[in-house]
Coordinates of C-alpha atoms in Angstrom, one line a residue:
M474 CA -0.2 0.1 0.1
T475 CA 1.5 3.3 -0.9
I476 CA 2.1 5.8 2.1
P477 CA 0.0 9.1 1.4
P478 CA 1.7 12.5 1.4
L479 CA 1.4 14.1 4.8
P480 CA -1.9 15.4 5.6
A481 CA -3.3 19.0 4.6
H482 CA -6.2 18.7 7.4
L483 CA -5.2 18.6 11.1
Q484 CA -7.6 18.3 13.9
V485 CA -5.8 19.5 17.1
E486 CA -7.6 19.0 20.7
V487 CA -6.2 22.6 22.1
T488 CA -7.5 21.5 25.5
S489 CA -9.0 18.4 27.2
A490 CA -10.8 20.7 30.0
C491 CA -14.5 21.6 29.5
N492 CA -16.9 23.8 31.8
L493 CA -19.8 21.6 30.7
R494 CA -20.8 17.8 31.5
C495 CA -23.0 17.2 28.2
T496 CA -25.1 13.7 28.2
M497 CA -23.6 12.3 25.1
C498 CA -19.9 13.5 25.7
L499 CA -17.4 11.2 27.1
V500 CA -16.2 14.1 29.0
R501 CA -19.2 13.7 31.5
Y502 CA -18.0 10.1 32.1
R503 CA -14.5 11.1 33.1
P504 CA -13.0 13.0 36.2
P505 CA -12.8 16.5 35.7
V506 CA -9.5 18.1 33.8
N507 CA -7.7 21.4 34.8
K508 CA -8.1 24.1 33.0
L509 CA -4.4 24.6 32.5
A510 CA -3.3 20.8 32.8
G511 CA -5.5 20.1 29.7
A512 CA -4.2 22.7 27.4
M513 CA -1.9 21.8 24.5
R514 CA 1.6 23.1 25.3
P515 CA 2.2 26.1 22.8
E516 CA 5.6 24.8 21.9
L517 CA 4.1 21.2 20.8
F518 CA 1.5 23.1 18.7
R519 CA 4.1 25.3 16.7
R520 CA 6.0 22.1 16.5
L521 CA 3.2 20.4 14.8
V522 CA 2.4 23.2 12.2
D523 CA 6.0 23.6 11.6
E524 CA 6.5 19.6 10.4
V525 CA 2.9 19.3 8.7
P526 CA 2.1 21.4 5.5
V527 CA -1.2 21.9 6.6
R528 CA -3.8 23.9 5.0
R529 CA -7.0 23.3 7.4
L530 CA -6.6 23.6 11.1
T531 CA -9.5 22.6 13.5
L532 CA -8.8 23.6 16.8
Q533 CA -11.1 21.5 18.9
G534 CA -11.5 18.1 20.6
L535 CA -13.4 16.6 23.8
G536 CA -12.8 20.2 25.6
E537 CA -14.1 23.5 25.2
P538 CA -11.6 25.6 23.1
L539 CA -12.2 28.8 24.6
L540 CA -11.1 27.6 28.0
S541 CA -7.3 27.3 26.3
P542 CA -5.3 30.4 27.4
Y543 CA -3.2 29.8 24.2
L544 CA -6.0 29.7 21.5
P545 CA -5.6 33.3 20.5
E546 CA -1.8 32.6 19.4
M547 CA -2.7 29.5 17.8
I548 CA -5.6 31.2 15.6
E549 CA -2.7 34.0 15.1
T550 CA -0.4 31.3 14.0
A551 CA -2.7 29.7 11.7
V552 CA -3.8 32.9 9.9
A553 CA -0.3 34.2 9.4
R554 CA 0.5 30.8 7.5
G555 CA -2.7 31.2 5.4
V556 CA -4.0 28.1 7.2
R557 CA -8.0 28.1 7.1
V558 CA -8.7 27.7 10.8
G559 CA -11.8 27.2 13.1
F560 CA -13.4 25.6 16.0
N561 CA -16.6 24.3 17.7
S562 CA -17.5 26.1 20.9
N563 CA -20.1 25.5 23.4
A564 CA -20.3 29.4 23.3
T565 CA -20.7 29.6 27.2
L566 CA -17.8 31.6 27.4
L567 CA -18.3 33.6 24.0
N568 CA -19.0 37.2 25.6
R569 CA -19.0 40.3 23.5
R570 CA -15.3 41.0 24.2
R571 CA -14.3 37.6 22.7
A572 CA -16.8 37.6 19.9
R573 CA -15.2 40.7 18.7
E574 CA -11.7 39.6 19.2
L575 CA -12.4 36.1 17.2
V576 CA -13.9 38.3 14.2
E577 CA -10.7 40.4 14.1
S578 CA -8.6 37.6 14.5
G579 CA -9.3 36.3 10.9
V580 CA -10.8 32.8 12.3
D581 CA -12.4 31.2 9.2
W582 CA -15.4 29.3 11.0
L583 CA -16.9 29.0 14.3
H584 CA -19.3 26.3 15.1
V585 CA -21.5 26.8 17.9
S586 CA -23.5 23.8 19.7
L587 CA -27.2 24.1 20.4
D588 CA -29.3 21.2 21.2
G589 CA -32.7 22.6 21.8
A590 CA -35.1 25.7 21.3
R591 CA -36.0 25.9 24.8
P592 CA -33.9 26.3 28.0
A593 CA -35.4 23.1 29.6
V594 CA -34.4 20.7 26.8
Y595 CA -31.1 22.2 26.0
E596 CA -30.1 22.5 29.7
A597 CA -30.9 18.9 30.3
I598 CA -28.2 17.9 27.8
R599 CA -25.7 20.5 28.1
E600 CA -25.3 20.4 32.1
G601 CA -24.0 23.7 33.6
A602 CA -25.1 25.9 30.4
S603 CA -27.7 28.4 30.3
F604 CA -29.7 28.4 27.3
E605 CA -30.5 32.5 27.3
T606 CA -26.9 33.2 27.9
V607 CA -25.5 30.8 24.7
V608 CA -28.3 32.1 22.5
G609 CA -27.4 35.8 23.6
N610 CA -23.7 35.0 22.9
L611 CA -24.5 33.5 19.3
A612 CA -26.5 36.7 18.4
G613 CA -23.8 38.7 19.7
L614 CA -21.3 36.8 17.6
V615 CA -23.5 37.4 14.6
R616 CA -23.8 41.2 15.7
A617 CA -19.6 41.6 15.9
K618 CA -19.4 40.1 12.4
R619 CA -21.9 42.3 10.9
D620 CA -20.6 45.5 12.7
R621 CA -17.2 44.6 11.0
A622 CA -18.8 43.9 7.7
S623 CA -16.8 40.6 7.8
A624 CA -17.4 37.8 5.8
T625 CA -15.7 35.5 8.5
P626 CA -16.3 33.5 10.4
W627 CA -18.7 31.5 8.9
I628 CA -21.4 30.8 11.8
R629 CA -22.6 27.4 11.8
V630 CA -25.1 25.7 14.9
V631 CA -24.6 22.1 15.5
F632 CA -27.6 20.3 16.7
V633 CA -26.7 16.8 17.9
A634 CA -30.0 14.9 17.3
M635 CA -31.3 12.3 19.7
R636 CA -34.8 11.0 20.8
D637 CA -35.1 13.5 23.9
N638 CA -34.5 16.7 21.6
V639 CA -35.3 15.7 18.0
A640 CA -38.8 17.4 18.2
E641 CA -36.9 20.8 19.1
L642 CA -35.5 21.0 15.5
P643 CA -38.4 23.1 13.7
A644 CA -38.3 25.7 16.6
L645 CA -34.6 25.6 16.5
V646 CA -34.6 26.7 12.7
R647 CA -37.1 29.7 13.3
L648 CA -35.1 30.7 16.3
L649 CA -31.7 30.6 14.3
A650 CA -33.3 32.2 11.1
G651 CA -34.1 35.2 13.3
V652 CA -30.6 35.3 15.0
G653 CA -29.0 35.3 11.5
V654 CA -26.6 32.3 11.7
D655 CA -25.4 31.0 8.3
E656 CA -25.9 27.5 8.6
L657 CA -27.7 24.7 10.9
R658 CA -25.8 21.3 10.6
V659 CA -27.9 18.4 12.4
Q660 CA -25.9 15.4 13.0
N661 CA -26.4 11.9 14.6
L662 CA -24.4 10.6 17.7
S663 CA -21.0 9.7 16.4
H664 CA -20.7 6.4 17.9
D665 CA -22.2 3.3 19.6
F666 CA -19.4 1.9 21.4
A667 CA -20.1 -1.4 20.8
D668 CA -16.3 -2.1 20.4
T669 CA -15.9 -1.7 24.2
D670 CA -16.7 -3.5 27.2
P671 CA -20.4 -3.1 28.3
S672 CA -19.5 -3.1 32.4
G673 CA -16.1 -1.3 31.5
A674 CA -15.1 2.3 31.4
Y675 CA -17.3 3.2 28.4
G676 CA -20.4 1.2 29.8
E677 CA -22.2 4.5 30.5
I678 CA -21.8 6.3 27.2
R679 CA -22.6 3.1 25.7
Q680 CA -25.9 2.5 27.3
F681 CA -26.7 6.3 26.6
T682 CA -26.2 5.8 23.2
A683 CA -28.4 3.0 22.9
T684 CA -31.3 4.5 24.3
Q685 CA -30.8 7.9 22.5
A686 CA -29.3 7.1 19.2
L687 CA -32.0 7.7 16.3
W688 CA -30.3 5.1 14.0
T689 CA -31.2 2.5 16.6
D690 CA -34.9 3.2 16.8
E691 CA -37.2 0.7 15.4
D692 CA -39.8 3.3 14.7
N693 CA -38.2 6.5 13.4
A694 CA -41.3 8.0 11.3
H695 CA -41.4 10.8 13.8
A696 CA -37.7 11.8 13.4
R697 CA -38.3 11.5 9.7
S698 CA -41.5 13.7 9.9
V699 CA -39.7 16.3 12.2
F700 CA -36.6 16.6 9.5
A701 CA -39.3 17.2 6.8
E702 CA -40.7 20.0 8.6
A703 CA -37.5 21.5 9.8
A704 CA -36.2 21.6 5.9
R705 CA -39.4 23.3 4.9
G706 CA -38.9 25.8 7.6
A707 CA -35.3 26.3 6.6
A708 CA -36.4 26.7 2.7
R709 CA -38.5 29.3 4.0
T710 CA -36.4 31.3 5.6
G711 CA -33.2 31.0 4.0
L712 CA -31.2 29.2 6.4
S713 CA -29.0 26.4 5.1
L714 CA -29.5 23.1 6.7
R715 CA -27.7 19.7 6.6
L716 CA -29.7 16.6 7.8
P717 CA -28.0 13.3 8.5
A718 CA -29.2 9.9 7.3
L719 CA -31.5 8.1 9.8
A720 CA -30.7 4.7 8.3
D721 CA -27.5 2.7 8.2
Q722 CA -26.0 3.2 4.9
G723 CA -23.3 0.8 5.0
G724 CA -19.8 1.0 6.0
G725 CA -16.9 2.1 4.0
N726 CA -15.2 4.8 2.0
C727 CA -13.6 6.7 5.0
T728 CA -10.7 8.5 4.0
W729 CA -9.5 10.2 7.2
P730 CA -6.4 8.1 8.1
W731 CA -5.0 9.0 4.1
D732 CA -6.3 12.8 4.4
A733 CA -6.1 14.0 7.8
A734 CA -5.2 13.2 11.6
Y735 CA -6.3 14.0 15.2
V736 CA -4.0 15.0 18.0
T737 CA -4.9 15.0 21.4
S738 CA -3.8 17.8 23.9
R739 CA -1.3 15.4 25.1
G740 CA 0.3 15.1 21.8
L741 CA -1.1 11.5 21.3
V742 CA -2.0 10.9 17.5
Q743 CA -5.4 9.4 16.5
P744 CA -6.5 8.4 13.1
C745 CA -9.7 10.6 13.5
C746 CA -11.9 12.8 15.7
M747 CA -14.5 10.3 15.9
V748 CA -12.9 7.9 17.9
M749 CA -13.5 9.6 21.7
G750 CA -11.1 8.4 24.1
D751 CA -7.1 8.3 23.8
D752 CA -7.1 4.7 25.1
R753 CA -9.1 3.0 22.2
V754 CA -6.8 3.6 19.3
V755 CA -3.3 5.6 19.4
L756 CA -1.1 5.4 16.5
G757 CA 2.1 7.6 17.9
D758 CA 3.2 10.1 20.5
L759 CA 4.2 13.3 19.4
N760 CA 6.5 13.4 22.6
V761 CA 8.7 10.9 21.3
S762 CA 8.2 10.5 17.6
T763 CA 8.0 13.4 14.8
F764 CA 4.6 13.5 13.1
A765 CA 6.2 12.1 9.7
E766 CA 7.6 8.7 11.7
I767 CA 4.0 8.3 12.8
W768 CA 2.3 9.0 9.6
T769 CA 4.4 6.6 7.9
G770 CA 5.0 4.1 10.5
E771 CA 3.5 0.4 10.7
P772 CA 0.7 1.2 13.1
Y773 CA -0.6 3.7 11.0
E774 CA 0.0 1.5 7.9
N775 CA -1.8 -1.5 9.4
F776 CA -4.6 1.0 10.4
R777 CA -5.1 1.8 6.9
R778 CA -4.6 -1.6 5.5
R779 CA -7.5 -3.0 8.0
L780 CA -9.8 0.2 7.1
D781 CA -9.4 -0.3 3.7
S782 CA -10.7 -3.9 3.7
A783 CA -13.7 -6.0 4.5
D784 CA -12.2 -6.4 8.1
P785 CA -11.9 -2.9 9.5
P786 CA -10.7 -2.1 13.0
D787 CA -13.4 -2.7 15.4
V788 CA -13.5 1.0 16.6
C789 CA -14.4 2.0 13.2
R790 CA -17.6 -0.6 12.9
G791 CA -19.7 1.6 15.4
C792 CA -18.7 4.8 13.9
A793 CA -21.4 7.2 12.5
L794 CA -19.2 8.6 9.9
Y795 CA -18.0 4.9 8.6
R796 CA -21.9 4.0 8.7
H797 CA -22.6 7.1 6.9
T798 CA -25.2 8.3 9.5
F799 CA -23.1 11.2 11.0

């Protein structure tokens, strides 16, 4: 198998610390991480972008990027090199000052997680967040962008669709059209964790996914009806809307290990951002090897070979991206 060139896209977990305990996130089921201890070291980040001819940089992982004290300089580094850069945020810390600074920074995109159209539903999912604060911060970001007549950042809201919140989607379309965001992306839960021990460290999130994932629902007619109503609302208001598949599309055709890589805040290299958990698949450690050594090494080659076969790695089998339901 031919070794691919170094990737043009990196996703970097700038921090593993988070200020929320969201029901569908692995962070909820792990001990809290200190804000400074969880941040990727600036010297590791600089070494990484020096080594890899990256053209697109996603600065996010399991943690909340705005908690990293080094985020502004990371964005500055990327912009100075002509690299497209952006990240996803829960927006709880996205106050007026930060919104203005982000618009002025030249960041290309900013995605905001918003999984409900009412406080009760949203706050039950994003434990520790205030619906009114997040919506207000989102509107403030839109205003900051308009005040400076800036084309960037592209503002996308991300809605994780589950049984508990899917009915909120049409109302959220109406809300976001009024706020003036650019796009709403609806996605399914990322993984079923079927490759993990049901009674082990991933037992709780595995059980949560089994009860909440739309693709496991024997009767998803309701979800399909909600999606259709949301699509009609988006068409009326001009809001760009992306909806996921509700049925398993069959696995395969994942190109992540050839095109991109995911790096944790500790410098561990994983095949993609969908793995969740650095104890599941690690292909190398930047603290002991260069990125090129890892990218061309035997673990990466073995992973690519398996993924390109009829017998993919176990961690890929339950991945929503691999199953084309994400």
